């Protein structure tokens, strides 16, 4: 006796998915199961989970020779999310479940007891299934909320294999089982941090506001205790909220990392803060079988904050140079290539020397040690940093202000100014796909938004002296546009250009 069954699933290559059809042919012969179509180790092991789950659910699997083919056969398959689709295809080959309708995809890992377990990457998998033409998706109960974030997809939750078979038309009355819970959602509490907590350092606060308004990269250098980390932690609060599409991208990357959103989309820009002992794989992503995103990808549409930046290995830091230019990270392995989004703002904090006291009068470091320490930040990386600012220690005045006597700026004030500046930039860049001046390429800027020679004179003189590169000139022009937007000006003036140049050369490269 022979039988044939199909089921639809998807496989991810980075953030992009490809539809996979699972075909099962059962025929008479010695009981044996063959899985073909470049299955990875987890897919090969699915045969044991599938037959155990079918038996535990009281269902009947084909008893003869079974061949399971995963098409397209030329594409490597990895992950445990194929389990449910393989089990349903086997049950269809045995006549337990009716034939597929061609519009239903299945995702989920099987336990030996037949219960369905959520898998990492459910959200991008669900998006890929919808793009592949699926109109209905069956997932573990714990993954329903996450998969439901994809519009135009009817999501059905199943606690077990028997429940999934019943949803697909099998004549079953499955017994209730306790669903397997999903991973907890990460806590987000940074929105309560207020910029008014920062005392003094008006120039650093101004630079933070400029960075937020134009999506510019920022380097802060100062002694320990000056407030660099405090400033960095308050940057997400003054950034504009994410759009629905951006929030979906962020949630998809988090899902691939095993962090499932509890409900709805988080519109607060992400903030990644890896320790300086992080490896290259932890920072940019990697893996041999399944390629996972790193901190740079998880920070997309948000901030990647590297505290004590010179303590990071130089080779690890230099891996950020390509993502800073392209906005994506492509990881190539022998059998597969994966691309992740990496449109992040880089925020660096550093001490000026090994002891951190340079400029305070108490530094004991030799000149060579100072150069060697700060030299861990390579010139090509620093050339991609738009803003460089010194953060000094301050004392508290009697009225609660800093030494400069200026009132403290609140997060509400700063976020309002940033929103207005972003709105001006968005109107200027309408139809280009960019939303902030820090995203605009230099050639487009020179061609479509040229400045008068007199306005550009300070930058051209710095370029002739070798004080900045051509990339530095373009980035300074972008900063000048952002400063003009914050001031409500229609175009940068010489003052705005001078301010941009001063911020670029605020810390020696």
XYZ file of C-alpha atoms in Angstrom:
509
model
C 0.000 0.000 0.000
C 1.369 3.401 -0.933
C 0.431 6.954 -0.062
C 1.513 10.508 -0.800
C 1.254 13.700 1.229
C 2.417 17.295 1.090
C 2.811 20.185 3.535
C 4.219 23.708 3.233
C 6.900 25.338 5.373
C 9.605 28.002 4.907
C 13.348 28.316 5.400
C 15.173 31.530 6.313
C 18.309 32.919 4.754
C 19.034 35.782 7.122
C 15.836 37.823 7.221
C 14.584 36.597 3.841
C 12.586 33.401 3.480
C 12.044 30.801 0.795
C 8.991 28.572 0.587
C 9.674 24.868 1.163
C 7.302 22.067 0.202
C 7.626 18.804 2.096
C 6.676 15.711 0.100
C 6.189 12.277 1.668
C 5.899 9.004 -0.268
C 5.022 5.877 1.709
C 5.284 2.457 0.099
C 5.455 -1.199 1.043
C 8.758 -2.586 2.214
C 10.993 -2.731 5.225
C 10.247 0.064 7.732
C 12.791 2.779 7.029
C 12.685 6.581 6.788
C 14.814 8.559 4.327
C 14.978 12.384 4.485
C 16.416 14.035 1.366
C 16.787 17.625 0.161
C 19.921 18.801 2.036
C 18.532 18.409 5.581
C 20.643 19.673 8.463
C 21.231 17.658 11.652
C 18.106 19.019 13.386
C 15.986 18.121 10.348
C 17.488 14.633 10.183
C 16.626 14.097 13.857
C 13.019 15.103 13.182
C 12.225 11.545 12.111
C 12.537 10.388 15.715
C 10.463 13.265 17.116
C 7.825 12.793 14.399
C 7.228 9.062 14.891
C 7.282 9.359 18.701
C 4.811 12.277 18.624
C 2.480 10.425 16.249
C 2.488 7.356 18.505
C 1.938 9.393 21.700
C -1.040 11.140 20.097
C -2.619 7.774 19.281
C -2.321 8.345 15.536
C -1.116 5.948 12.844
C 1.995 6.500 10.721
C 2.901 4.561 7.570
C 4.723 1.372 8.540
C 6.703 0.668 5.383
C 9.324 2.568 3.442
C 8.931 6.360 3.791
C 10.808 8.953 1.756
C 10.576 12.596 2.865
C 11.730 15.168 0.309
C 12.251 18.853 1.085
C 12.045 20.988 -2.032
C 13.797 22.938 -3.442
C 16.337 20.166 -2.935
C 19.308 22.438 -3.679
C 18.664 24.700 -0.668
C 20.131 23.670 2.729
C 17.450 23.167 5.421
C 18.186 23.818 9.097
C 16.101 24.206 12.234
C 13.418 22.379 14.186
C 10.532 24.428 12.790
C 10.083 21.811 10.023
C 8.828 19.202 12.538
C 5.121 20.036 12.337
C 5.024 20.232 8.540
C 6.878 16.923 8.239
C 4.522 15.207 10.682
C 1.406 16.497 8.883
C 2.814 15.412 5.503
C 3.432 11.931 6.960
C -0.135 11.791 8.321
C -1.457 12.871 4.912
C 0.501 10.086 3.278
C -1.163 7.691 5.727
C -4.633 9.066 5.015
C -5.158 10.502 8.521
C -5.228 14.156 7.426
C -6.958 15.350 4.216
C -4.784 16.674 1.344
C -3.407 20.195 1.655
C -5.109 23.248 0.152
C -1.861 24.843 -1.043
C -2.407 27.957 1.102
C -1.551 26.698 4.593
C 1.966 26.757 6.052
C 2.986 24.997 9.253
C 5.687 25.925 11.785
C 6.599 24.295 15.069
C 8.885 21.912 16.914
C 7.536 18.598 18.182
C 8.185 17.148 21.593
C 8.247 13.381 22.090
C 4.897 13.698 23.876
C 3.326 15.300 20.785
C 3.117 18.813 22.162
C 4.180 21.711 19.956
C 7.018 23.943 21.079
C 7.677 27.498 19.838
C 10.787 28.123 17.752
C 13.114 31.101 17.444
C 12.351 33.289 14.451
C 8.603 32.722 14.318
C 7.920 36.305 13.201
C 10.333 36.364 10.218
C 9.220 32.827 9.349
C 5.590 33.973 9.351
C 6.488 36.978 7.166
C 8.298 34.658 4.772
C 5.299 32.313 4.660
C 2.999 35.207 3.757
C 5.392 36.379 1.045
C 5.486 32.801 -0.316
C 1.710 32.879 -0.811
C 0.359 31.315 2.389
C -2.979 32.653 3.607
C -3.189 30.502 6.729
C -0.508 29.563 9.241
C -0.570 26.914 11.975
C 1.867 27.538 14.840
C 2.287 26.453 18.479
C -0.160 28.152 20.836
C 2.602 30.217 22.465
C 3.558 31.715 19.075
C 0.106 32.958 18.013
C 0.583 36.540 19.240
C 3.959 36.826 17.563
C 2.842 35.388 14.211
C -0.315 37.520 14.265
C 1.816 40.648 13.828
C 1.973 39.768 10.111
C -0.911 41.372 8.236
C -3.005 39.339 5.824
C -2.219 36.012 7.492
C -4.792 33.976 9.399
C -2.920 32.413 12.321
C -4.182 29.263 14.073
C -2.653 28.000 17.304
C -2.297 24.326 18.177
C -1.103 22.897 21.472
C -0.241 19.472 20.039
C 0.148 17.508 16.827
C -3.367 16.082 17.233
C -4.816 19.600 17.592
C -3.001 20.700 14.433
C -4.298 17.651 12.538
C -7.848 18.425 13.688
C -7.496 22.045 12.512
C -6.532 20.709 9.076
C -9.632 18.529 8.753
C -8.697 15.245 10.415
C -11.625 13.456 12.070
C -10.163 13.607 15.562
C -11.270 14.653 19.009
C -7.928 15.493 20.598
C -7.571 15.526 24.356
C -6.696 18.901 25.941
C -2.998 19.342 26.740
C -1.082 22.062 28.512
C 0.552 24.334 25.880
C 4.306 24.778 26.058
C 4.997 28.410 27.103
C 7.121 30.691 24.949
C 10.217 32.666 25.954
C 9.662 35.736 28.152
C 9.668 39.112 26.466
C 12.646 41.353 27.349
C 11.918 44.192 29.740
C 12.097 47.724 28.348
C 12.249 50.568 30.865
C 14.610 53.132 29.354
C 11.806 55.457 28.279
C 11.552 56.655 31.895
C 15.103 58.074 31.829
C 15.085 61.857 31.501
C 17.729 64.064 29.953
C 17.209 66.511 32.820
C 19.166 64.091 35.018
C 22.338 65.163 33.195
C 24.139 67.980 35.002
C 26.179 70.428 32.941
C 28.042 69.353 29.779
C 25.863 71.505 27.569
C 28.017 70.797 24.504
C 27.596 67.055 24.984
C 23.827 67.431 25.366
C 23.747 69.534 22.189
C 25.714 66.847 20.366
C 23.321 64.168 21.600
C 20.385 66.190 20.280
C 22.095 66.664 16.908
C 22.823 62.926 16.759
C 19.151 62.149 17.403
C 17.875 64.717 14.914
C 20.052 63.524 12.036
C 20.778 59.845 12.875
C 24.484 60.700 13.164
C 27.154 58.545 14.801
C 28.668 59.998 17.979
C 31.877 59.549 19.968
C 32.095 60.813 23.567
C 35.475 61.012 25.274
C 35.961 61.892 28.903
C 37.196 60.699 32.299
C 35.279 58.123 34.367
C 32.238 59.560 36.104
C 31.766 62.419 33.649
C 28.364 61.113 32.523
C 29.058 59.418 29.161
C 26.935 56.366 29.903
C 24.194 58.514 31.439
C 23.989 60.514 28.228
C 23.975 57.394 26.073
C 21.146 55.762 28.016
C 18.948 58.802 27.378
C 19.358 58.845 23.600
C 16.481 56.393 22.876
C 14.067 58.665 24.750
C 14.663 61.620 22.422
C 14.596 59.585 19.199
C 11.347 59.509 17.199
C 9.226 56.371 17.744
C 9.628 53.567 15.239
C 7.264 53.250 12.313
C 5.176 50.075 12.060
C 7.521 48.656 9.409
C 10.619 49.496 11.444
C 9.090 47.964 14.580
C 8.285 44.817 12.592
C 11.907 44.602 11.403
C 13.176 45.018 14.968
C 10.755 42.396 16.292
C 11.803 39.989 13.513
C 15.483 40.277 14.417
C 14.677 39.807 18.098
C 12.607 36.756 17.239
C 15.565 35.234 15.401
C 17.579 35.841 18.576
C 14.999 33.977 20.667
C 13.296 37.075 22.111
C 9.566 36.898 21.388
C 7.372 40.016 21.779
C 4.623 39.473 24.346
C 1.959 41.550 22.618
C 1.948 44.239 19.957
C 4.977 46.014 18.562
C 7.483 47.967 20.650
C 7.887 51.435 19.100
C 10.832 52.417 21.326
C 14.079 52.302 19.305
C 16.274 49.373 20.371
C 19.354 49.956 22.482
C 22.121 47.345 22.345
C 24.949 47.616 24.863
C 27.417 44.714 24.397
C 30.296 44.255 26.839
C 33.791 45.014 25.586
C 34.652 41.311 25.829
C 32.131 40.547 23.057
C 33.463 38.462 20.169
C 33.053 39.221 16.479
C 30.199 36.692 16.265
C 28.425 38.329 19.221
C 28.752 41.764 17.623
C 27.969 41.137 13.938
C 26.399 37.666 14.065
C 27.364 34.261 12.775
C 27.192 30.547 13.425
C 28.044 27.430 11.466
C 24.663 25.735 10.980
C 22.033 28.361 11.671
C 23.320 31.924 11.273
C 22.049 34.191 14.044
C 22.080 38.015 14.157
C 24.499 39.827 16.437
C 24.182 43.021 18.472
C 24.637 45.218 15.372
C 21.611 43.627 13.677
C 19.528 43.743 16.872
C 20.287 47.482 17.063
C 18.800 48.205 13.628
C 16.656 51.376 13.636
C 18.139 52.122 17.059
C 21.442 52.541 18.887
C 24.519 50.343 19.194
C 26.353 51.659 22.258
C 29.934 50.537 22.789
C 31.093 51.688 26.203
C 34.838 51.649 26.855
C 35.251 51.381 23.067
C 39.094 51.165 23.060
C 38.792 48.012 25.195
C 37.116 46.179 22.292
C 39.518 44.234 20.054
C 40.422 46.419 17.103
C 39.542 43.691 14.595
C 36.060 43.406 16.114
C 35.462 47.156 15.900
C 36.633 47.298 12.289
C 33.950 44.770 11.348
C 31.441 47.603 11.833
C 32.913 49.688 9.021
C 31.012 47.979 6.203
C 27.618 47.935 8.014
C 28.009 51.639 8.819
C 28.181 52.373 5.095
C 25.699 49.868 3.646
C 23.166 49.480 6.487
C 23.258 45.682 6.150
C 25.369 42.781 7.373
C 26.017 39.866 5.008
C 27.505 36.722 6.521
C 28.858 34.135 4.076
C 29.426 30.506 4.965
C 30.418 27.566 2.785
C 26.832 26.389 2.243
C 24.700 29.460 2.922
C 24.706 33.260 2.959
C 22.557 35.392 5.253
C 21.833 39.134 5.200
C 20.526 41.083 8.191
C 19.550 44.755 8.496
C 22.036 46.969 10.344
C 20.752 50.535 10.071
C 21.936 51.575 13.512
C 23.412 54.675 15.098
C 26.839 53.952 16.503
C 27.460 55.547 19.890
C 30.981 55.217 21.299
C 32.233 56.179 24.751
C 35.913 56.174 25.630
C 38.358 57.301 28.249
C 41.068 59.658 26.916
C 43.882 57.405 28.179
C 44.392 54.103 30.056
C 43.977 55.707 33.484
C 41.149 57.900 32.213
C 42.394 61.052 33.888
C 43.930 62.899 30.942
C 42.832 66.530 31.138
C 42.159 66.468 34.876
C 45.761 67.118 35.918
C 46.159 63.702 37.567
C 47.077 61.555 34.532
C 50.101 59.278 35.032
C 50.137 57.702 31.553
C 53.157 58.064 29.290
C 52.521 59.823 25.957
C 53.139 56.581 24.043
C 50.632 54.722 26.236
C 48.027 57.406 25.550
C 48.515 57.207 21.778
C 48.501 53.424 21.811
C 45.319 53.283 23.903
C 43.211 55.672 21.827
C 44.808 54.325 18.661
C 42.796 51.137 19.115
C 40.017 53.069 17.411
C 41.224 52.839 13.814
C 41.308 55.859 11.528
C 38.834 54.374 9.002
C 36.331 53.722 11.806
C 36.715 57.206 13.291
C 36.314 58.695 9.814
C 32.771 57.319 9.824
C 31.892 59.052 13.103
C 30.078 62.327 12.424
C 30.259 63.884 15.911
C 33.079 63.842 18.457
C 32.628 65.593 21.772
C 34.490 65.916 25.046
C 32.548 65.117 28.228
C 34.101 66.693 31.322
C 33.422 66.229 34.993
C 31.189 68.889 36.535
C 30.171 69.963 40.008
C 26.647 70.749 41.108
C 25.724 74.378 41.682
C 23.553 75.579 44.560
C 20.552 75.983 42.256
C 20.875 72.475 40.797
C 22.413 73.597 37.513
C 25.860 72.772 36.174
C 28.850 75.072 36.378
C 27.704 76.950 33.281
C 24.501 77.960 35.105
C 22.285 76.862 32.189
C 18.957 75.201 32.988
C 18.774 71.498 32.334
C 17.146 70.313 29.126
C 14.406 67.727 29.570
C 13.729 64.730 27.378
C 10.365 66.227 26.404
C 12.017 69.448 25.208
C 14.733 67.638 23.292
C 12.384 65.084 21.702
C 10.123 67.913 20.520
C 13.023 69.717 18.830
C 14.235 66.442 17.329
C 10.767 65.666 15.965
C 10.546 69.097 14.305
C 14.024 68.718 12.773
C 13.189 65.232 11.503
C 9.966 66.545 9.972
C 11.882 69.248 8.080
C 14.372 66.671 6.816
C 11.573 64.275 5.828
C 9.913 66.960 3.718
C 13.224 67.714 2.032
C 13.927 64.022 1.387
C 10.385 63.049 0.374
C 10.410 60.240 -2.156
C 14.058 59.284 -1.647
C 13.572 56.536 0.944
C 15.660 58.410 3.541
C 14.182 60.057 6.604
C 17.203 61.749 8.245
C 20.173 63.710 6.942
C 22.652 61.232 8.398
C 21.386 58.618 5.919
C 21.957 60.688 2.758
C 24.919 59.682 0.549
C 27.451 62.403 -0.221
C 27.084 62.325 -4.045
C 23.305 62.780 -3.803
C 23.786 65.619 -1.321
C 26.225 67.460 -3.568
C 24.034 66.977 -6.621
C 20.603 67.819 -5.184
C 21.370 70.064 -2.183
C 24.487 72.039 -3.176
C 25.752 74.770 -0.852
C 27.287 78.073 -1.878
C 31.118 78.083 -2.180
C 31.377 80.686 0.568
C 29.442 78.439 2.964
C 31.597 75.398 2.119
C 34.883 77.324 2.364
C 35.837 76.158 5.914
C 35.329 72.510 4.946
C 37.257 72.844 1.693
C 40.153 74.497 3.526
C 40.192 71.663 6.073
C 40.168 69.158 3.197
C 43.140 70.869 1.520
C 45.090 70.814 4.807
C 44.375 67.098 5.211
C 42.439 67.746 8.420
C 39.424 65.843 7.033
C 38.836 63.378 4.213
C 36.296 63.651 1.415
C 34.067 61.347 3.422
C 34.556 63.677 6.374
C 33.527 66.662 4.246
C 30.309 64.929 3.168
C 29.498 63.915 6.725
C 30.156 67.441 7.993
C 27.745 68.821 5.387
C 25.085 66.399 6.594
C 25.656 67.526 10.178
C 25.384 71.157 9.065
C 21.993 70.412 7.502
C 20.867 68.790 10.763
C 22.001 71.800 12.832
C 20.136 74.076 10.407
C 17.004 71.932 10.818
C 17.244 72.260 14.605
C 17.567 76.025 14.199
C 14.603 76.159 11.804
C 16.738 77.457 8.919
C 15.996 76.657 5.293
C 19.642 75.877 4.502
C 22.955 75.738 6.406
C 24.878 78.948 6.913
C 28.585 79.434 7.522
C 27.870 79.247 11.247
C 26.192 75.847 10.870
C 29.065 74.537 8.745
C 31.607 75.831 11.260
C 29.709 74.139 14.080
C 29.676 70.852 12.164
C 33.417 71.067 11.530
C 34.090 71.853 15.185
C 32.060 68.825 16.268
C 33.947 66.608 13.844
C 37.358 67.785 15.069
C 36.359 68.053 18.725
C 38.446 64.991 19.579
C 41.700 64.295 17.717
C 41.506 61.252 15.443
